């Protein structure tokens, strides 16, 4: 019998050793603590083994010491494990030290036992014919039991407390340990009090230890998982319906019940409810998903519905579920985002990009409909904002948008293209020209105390060739507006054949430009500039194109087009180089006539103008003072500070800076005091425009006279261009003008003709 128990203990020790190694290498964080716990079990079990198998006093007592002191160590292991497993901490350091002190005292008093015999004694009895040394307990042993039982009872109480305090589904984790514990204690208690002669109480604790090893490292409470999952599904905001293998609804969560009106446990009603609400959700054989929009009291609500099949490990259908998600908020946000990205916030019309997209689509989808694309522009809209304020400006924009919507309803598209420009497209037969003209004739914006009549222009382009880019269509419609000019009663203009041929013309000359420069079809002409004595002191280089097909082309025929597409920079660079070449030739022949070259405001976008000019004069060895540069006022209105810096760079490099066409544009006299120019070129154009009205002519002359006087005061040289008569020449001379240019002296002529006509003097 004792041999049998001995074997049992040995097997236990073996199992526990393997378990300890396993626990040590477990990936779980509690693994190490479990390993420590198992090791602490090995002491009393070994003690118990020795006790069971020994038949002499010394060995038996040694077993007892290992057993009892081992029990103290085991208590330490149990405490450590319990605290970690239950995730609790000591209430205070005192409690911790006190508990461990009780154990240490116990160990120490066992150490005194061989001398004082205060803990136990052994007495020999005969069991089944063999000697066995039975324990005779004294005071110290009682202390040992009190301490160990005290700790065990406290730990059991801790597990009990955890079980009671933890939500039901998690408590299982503690229950398994608690029950194992109770089994171990019961076994031990029975052993102690059953008065069986041989103590084998550690078998119970050994089994307890194996159970702890299993539960703490391997056991995954299936019920816990199930409950958690069903808890999650119940709490989900989505409506969930679970179907068995034969597609019968067996369960739905609360939102599902509400959605389909299921009462109590009548889940079989689910499919009917779903079909009534969303239509075909019956397809049982495949997985599907769909989106549905339903009208409800608080507007449209959006749902995404999905059916999924659940398979078991062998890929057999074990059931399926349908989830219905109310994604109204999400959809509303997405729709709001799309709306904001495609619409103009102020007017609610499409924005430019979206209008273009829709126009393209509509044209493609209706190849048989003739459309008109229109561009609407408010003339002088800036004034509305400046004078009446932005709020009134917004009101004006909204009024136009409203007019567009009501006038061109139905199959029309409208959008806001920019600040005060709109675009729309209407089928040709929708466009009531008379009504539009009438409406626009008196287009008044009103608020409480203000009203303002807007001058609205609409350019119309008939979509003849649908393959044309939409932006080009609107561009053409916009271009048509430019033909309206100053006619206040005219609001509508059509992109017609003239404009069409203009576009074609521009395309043609643009393609030919670079070749034309190379082949010297594009060349400079020179127009003399004379002083008060009639002496030719300089010349303006003016570009001409001797076109092989179209003949002589003046700059008006191509410069504006090249200013639009940037080619002007190439033409100008070529003109400046040509001027330098002529100047260098003149320098060598001892002629000191200067040449003025034109600089387009657009040149500044495409190059560093001062650097380019400096390079050319250097390359040709020309004195920069001989090369005069003509800039226009348009340059100044964009960024006056930057222009000032540029002009100063030119002046510092030694160039003479001329302000071309002064008086024909936006020039403000005020500007003159700030702008670093050497020469004012006063255009006689506006004198000519006064026609035969003597009074205005006289006034214009007075203005010219004053400009001349003023420029003298500012130490700026004055040059009048467009001088056509001797009389003008004389009058201007009298006024103090220093230089003159015009047909009166000569028209622009080819360079060699110029050189022949005006040979070097002296
Ligand atoms: P602009 O620089 O003001 O040139 C003066 C224009 O007035 C020239 O016209 C000239 O032929 C014209 N003109 C001169 N005297 C008289 C006159 O007594 N009566 C009348 N009615 N006109 C006169 P053009 O050559 O047709 O040039 C027109 C404009 O084209 C120039 O005005 C200039 O702005 C531009 N342009 C000419 N050549 C170039 C160039 O090489 N580069 C750039 N960027 N623009 C140029
Ligand atoms: Mg000029
Ligand atoms: Mg001019």
CSV table of C-alpha atoms in Angstrom, one decimal, residues 56-284:
chain,number,residue,atom,x,y,z
A,56,UNK,CA,13.3,4.8,10.1
A,57,UNK,CA,12.9,7.7,12.5
A,58,UNK,CA,15.6,10.0,11.1
A,59,UNK,CA,14.4,9.8,7.5
A,60,UNK,CA,10.8,10.2,8.6
A,61,UNK,CA,11.5,13.3,10.6
A,62,UNK,CA,13.6,14.7,7.7
A,63,UNK,CA,10.5,14.1,5.6
A,64,UNK,CA,8.4,15.9,8.1
A,65,UNK,CA,10.6,19.0,8.1
A,66,UNK,CA,10.6,19.1,4.3
A,67,UNK,CA,6.9,18.7,4.4
A,68,UNK,CA,6.1,21.4,6.9
A,69,UNK,CA,8.7,23.9,5.9
A,70,UNK,CA,7.7,23.1,2.3
A,71,UNK,CA,4.1,24.0,3.3
A,72,UNK,CA,5.3,27.4,4.3
A,73,UNK,CA,7.0,27.9,1.0
A,74,UNK,CA,3.8,26.6,-0.7
A,75,UNK,CA,1.8,29.2,1.1
A,76,UNK,CA,4.1,31.9,-0.3
A,77,UNK,CA,3.6,30.5,-3.8
A,78,UNK,CA,-0.2,30.3,-3.4
A,79,UNK,CA,-0.4,33.9,-2.2
A,80,UNK,CA,1.7,35.2,-5.1
A,81,UNK,CA,-0.3,33.2,-7.6
A,82,UNK,CA,-3.7,34.3,-6.2
A,83,UNK,CA,-2.8,38.0,-6.1
A,84,UNK,CA,-1.7,37.9,-9.7
A,85,UNK,CA,-4.5,35.7,-11.0
A,86,UNK,CA,-7.2,37.8,-9.3
A,87,UNK,CA,-5.4,41.0,-10.2
A,88,UNK,CA,-5.4,42.3,-6.7
A,89,UNK,CA,-2.7,44.1,-4.6
A,90,UNK,CA,-1.9,44.0,-0.9
A,91,UNK,CA,-4.1,46.4,1.1
A,92,UNK,CA,-0.9,47.7,2.8
A,93,UNK,CA,2.7,46.8,3.2
A,94,UNK,CA,2.1,46.0,6.8
A,95,UNK,CA,-0.4,43.2,5.9
A,96,UNK,CA,2.1,41.8,3.4
A,97,UNK,CA,5.1,41.8,5.8
A,98,UNK,CA,2.9,40.5,8.7
A,99,UNK,CA,1.7,37.5,6.6
A,100,UNK,CA,5.2,36.6,5.4
A,101,UNK,CA,6.6,37.1,9.0
A,102,UNK,CA,4.1,34.5,10.2
A,103,UNK,CA,5.5,32.0,7.7
A,104,UNK,CA,9.1,32.9,8.5
A,105,UNK,CA,8.4,32.4,12.2
A,106,UNK,CA,6.9,29.0,11.4
A,107,UNK,CA,10.0,28.0,9.4
A,108,UNK,CA,12.2,29.1,12.3
A,109,UNK,CA,10.3,27.3,15.0
A,110,UNK,CA,10.6,24.1,12.9
A,111,UNK,CA,14.3,24.8,13.0
A,112,UNK,CA,14.2,24.7,16.8
A,113,UNK,CA,12.2,21.5,16.9
A,114,UNK,CA,15.1,19.0,17.0
A,115,UNK,CA,16.3,20.7,20.2
A,116,UNK,CA,13.1,21.7,22.0
A,117,UNK,CA,10.5,19.3,20.5
A,118,UNK,CA,7.9,22.1,20.7
A,119,UNK,CA,6.4,21.3,17.3
A,120,UNK,CA,6.1,17.6,16.9
A,121,UNK,CA,7.5,14.3,17.8
A,122,UNK,CA,7.2,11.0,15.9
A,123,UNK,CA,6.1,7.8,17.3
A,124,UNK,CA,6.7,4.4,15.8
A,125,UNK,CA,3.6,2.3,14.9
A,126,UNK,CA,3.4,-0.7,12.8
A,127,UNK,CA,1.3,-0.5,9.7
A,128,UNK,CA,0.8,-3.6,7.7
A,129,UNK,CA,3.7,-5.2,9.4
A,130,UNK,CA,6.2,-2.4,8.7
A,131,UNK,CA,7.3,0.4,10.9
A,132,UNK,CA,5.8,3.9,10.3
A,133,UNK,CA,6.7,7.0,12.2
A,134,UNK,CA,3.4,8.8,13.0
A,135,UNK,CA,3.3,12.5,13.9
A,136,UNK,CA,2.6,13.6,17.4
A,137,UNK,CA,1.7,17.3,17.2
A,138,UNK,CA,2.6,19.9,19.9
A,139,UNK,CA,2.1,23.6,20.2
A,140,UNK,CA,4.4,24.5,17.3
A,141,UNK,CA,2.4,22.2,15.0
A,142,UNK,CA,-0.8,23.9,16.1
A,143,UNK,CA,0.8,27.3,15.3
A,144,UNK,CA,1.8,25.8,11.8
A,145,UNK,CA,-1.8,24.7,11.2
A,146,UNK,CA,-3.3,27.9,12.3
A,147,UNK,CA,-1.0,29.9,10.0
A,148,UNK,CA,-1.5,27.7,7.0
A,149,UNK,CA,-5.2,27.3,7.4
A,150,UNK,CA,-5.5,31.0,8.1
A,151,UNK,CA,-3.8,31.8,4.9
A,152,UNK,CA,-5.8,29.1,2.9
A,153,UNK,CA,-9.1,30.4,4.3
A,154,UNK,CA,-8.2,34.0,3.5
A,155,UNK,CA,-7.3,33.0,-0.1
A,156,UNK,CA,-10.5,31.0,-0.5
A,157,UNK,CA,-12.3,34.1,0.8
A,158,UNK,CA,-10.5,36.2,-1.8
A,159,UNK,CA,-11.7,33.9,-4.6
A,160,UNK,CA,-15.2,33.9,-3.2
A,161,UNK,CA,-15.1,37.7,-3.1
A,162,UNK,CA,-13.9,37.9,-6.7
A,163,UNK,CA,-16.6,35.5,-7.8
A,164,UNK,CA,-19.3,37.6,-6.2
A,165,UNK,CA,-18.0,40.9,-7.3
A,166,UNK,CA,-17.2,40.1,-10.9
A,167,UNK,CA,-19.8,40.1,-13.7
A,168,UNK,CA,-21.2,36.7,-14.1
A,169,UNK,CA,-19.6,35.9,-17.4
A,170,UNK,CA,-16.1,36.5,-16.1
A,171,UNK,CA,-16.6,34.8,-12.7
A,172,UNK,CA,-16.1,31.4,-14.2
A,173,UNK,CA,-12.4,32.0,-14.3
A,174,UNK,CA,-12.4,32.3,-10.5
A,175,UNK,CA,-14.9,29.6,-9.9
A,176,UNK,CA,-12.7,26.9,-11.4
A,177,UNK,CA,-9.8,27.8,-9.1
A,178,UNK,CA,-12.1,28.1,-6.2
A,179,UNK,CA,-13.6,24.7,-6.7
A,180,UNK,CA,-10.2,23.1,-7.2
A,181,UNK,CA,-9.0,24.7,-4.0
A,182,UNK,CA,-12.0,23.4,-2.1
A,183,UNK,CA,-11.3,19.9,-3.4
A,184,UNK,CA,-7.7,20.2,-2.3
A,185,UNK,CA,-8.6,21.4,1.2
A,186,UNK,CA,-11.3,18.8,1.6
A,187,UNK,CA,-8.9,16.1,0.7
A,188,UNK,CA,-6.3,17.5,3.1
A,189,UNK,CA,-8.8,17.9,5.9
A,190,UNK,CA,-10.1,14.4,5.4
A,191,UNK,CA,-6.6,13.1,5.6
A,192,UNK,CA,-5.8,15.0,8.7
A,193,UNK,CA,-8.9,14.1,10.6
A,194,UNK,CA,-9.7,10.7,9.2
A,195,UNK,CA,-7.0,9.3,11.4
A,196,UNK,CA,-5.7,7.1,8.7
A,197,UNK,CA,-2.3,6.1,9.9
A,198,UNK,CA,-0.4,7.2,6.9
A,199,UNK,CA,-0.4,10.9,5.9
A,200,UNK,CA,-0.9,11.3,2.2
A,201,UNK,CA,-2.7,14.6,2.3
A,202,UNK,CA,-0.5,16.2,-0.4
A,203,UNK,CA,-2.1,14.1,-3.1
A,204,UNK,CA,-5.1,16.4,-2.9
A,205,UNK,CA,-3.0,19.5,-3.2
A,206,UNK,CA,-1.0,18.0,-6.0
A,207,UNK,CA,-4.2,17.5,-7.9
A,208,UNK,CA,-5.2,21.0,-7.1
A,209,UNK,CA,-1.9,22.2,-8.5
A,210,UNK,CA,-2.5,20.3,-11.8
A,211,UNK,CA,-6.0,21.9,-12.0
A,212,UNK,CA,-4.6,25.3,-11.4
A,213,UNK,CA,-1.9,24.7,-14.1
A,214,UNK,CA,-4.6,23.7,-16.6
A,215,UNK,CA,-7.2,26.4,-15.8
A,216,UNK,CA,-4.8,29.3,-15.6
A,217,UNK,CA,-2.9,28.5,-18.8
A,218,UNK,CA,-5.1,26.5,-21.1
A,219,UNK,CA,-8.7,26.7,-20.2
A,220,UNK,CA,-10.7,29.1,-22.4
A,221,UNK,CA,-14.2,29.3,-21.1
A,222,UNK,CA,-16.3,28.6,-24.1
A,223,UNK,CA,-19.4,29.8,-22.3
A,224,UNK,CA,-17.6,33.1,-21.6
A,225,UNK,CA,-16.9,33.6,-25.3
A,226,UNK,CA,-20.4,32.7,-26.3
A,227,UNK,CA,-21.9,35.0,-23.8
A,228,UNK,CA,-19.6,37.8,-24.7
A,229,UNK,CA,-20.4,37.4,-28.4
A,230,UNK,CA,-24.1,37.3,-27.8
A,231,UNK,CA,-23.8,40.3,-25.4
A,232,UNK,CA,-22.0,42.2,-28.1
A,233,UNK,CA,-24.6,41.4,-30.7
A,234,UNK,CA,-27.4,42.3,-28.4
A,235,UNK,CA,-25.8,45.7,-27.7
A,236,UNK,CA,-24.9,46.4,-31.3
A,237,UNK,CA,-26.7,49.4,-32.9
A,238,UNK,CA,-27.1,47.4,-36.2
A,239,UNK,CA,-30.1,45.2,-36.5
A,240,UNK,CA,-29.0,41.6,-36.5
A,241,UNK,CA,-31.0,38.5,-37.6
A,242,UNK,CA,-29.7,35.0,-37.2
A,243,UNK,CA,-30.9,32.2,-39.4
A,244,UNK,CA,-30.5,28.5,-39.0
A,245,UNK,CA,-29.4,26.1,-41.7
A,246,UNK,CA,-32.8,26.1,-43.3
A,247,UNK,CA,-33.0,29.9,-43.4
A,248,UNK,CA,-35.4,30.3,-40.5
A,249,UNK,CA,-34.8,33.3,-38.3
A,250,UNK,CA,-34.0,32.0,-34.9
A,251,UNK,CA,-32.9,35.2,-33.2
A,252,UNK,CA,-32.8,39.0,-33.6
A,253,UNK,CA,-31.4,41.6,-31.4
A,254,UNK,CA,-33.4,44.5,-30.0
A,255,UNK,CA,-32.8,46.9,-32.9
A,256,UNK,CA,-33.7,44.1,-35.3
A,257,UNK,CA,-36.9,43.5,-33.5
A,258,UNK,CA,-37.8,47.1,-33.6
A,259,UNK,CA,-36.9,47.4,-37.2
A,260,UNK,CA,-39.1,44.6,-38.3
A,261,UNK,CA,-41.8,44.8,-35.6
A,262,UNK,CA,-41.1,41.4,-34.1
A,263,UNK,CA,-43.1,40.8,-31.0
A,264,UNK,CA,-41.7,38.6,-28.2
A,265,UNK,CA,-39.9,35.6,-29.6
A,266,UNK,CA,-41.7,35.4,-32.9
A,267,UNK,CA,-38.4,35.6,-34.8
A,268,UNK,CA,-40.0,33.8,-37.8
A,269,UNK,CA,-41.6,37.1,-38.6
A,270,UNK,CA,-38.2,38.7,-39.4
A,271,UNK,CA,-38.1,37.8,-43.1
A,272,UNK,CA,-41.5,39.1,-43.7
A,273,UNK,CA,-40.7,42.4,-41.9
A,274,UNK,CA,-37.4,42.7,-43.9
A,275,UNK,CA,-39.1,42.1,-47.2
A,276,UNK,CA,-41.9,44.6,-46.5
A,277,UNK,CA,-39.3,47.2,-45.6
A,278,UNK,CA,-36.5,46.6,-48.1
A,279,UNK,CA,-37.9,44.4,-50.8
A,280,UNK,CA,-36.0,41.3,-51.9
A,281,UNK,CA,-33.9,40.0,-49.0
A,282,UNK,CA,-35.0,36.5,-49.6
A,283,UNK,CA,-32.1,35.1,-51.6
A,284,UNK,CA,-31.0,32.4,-49.3
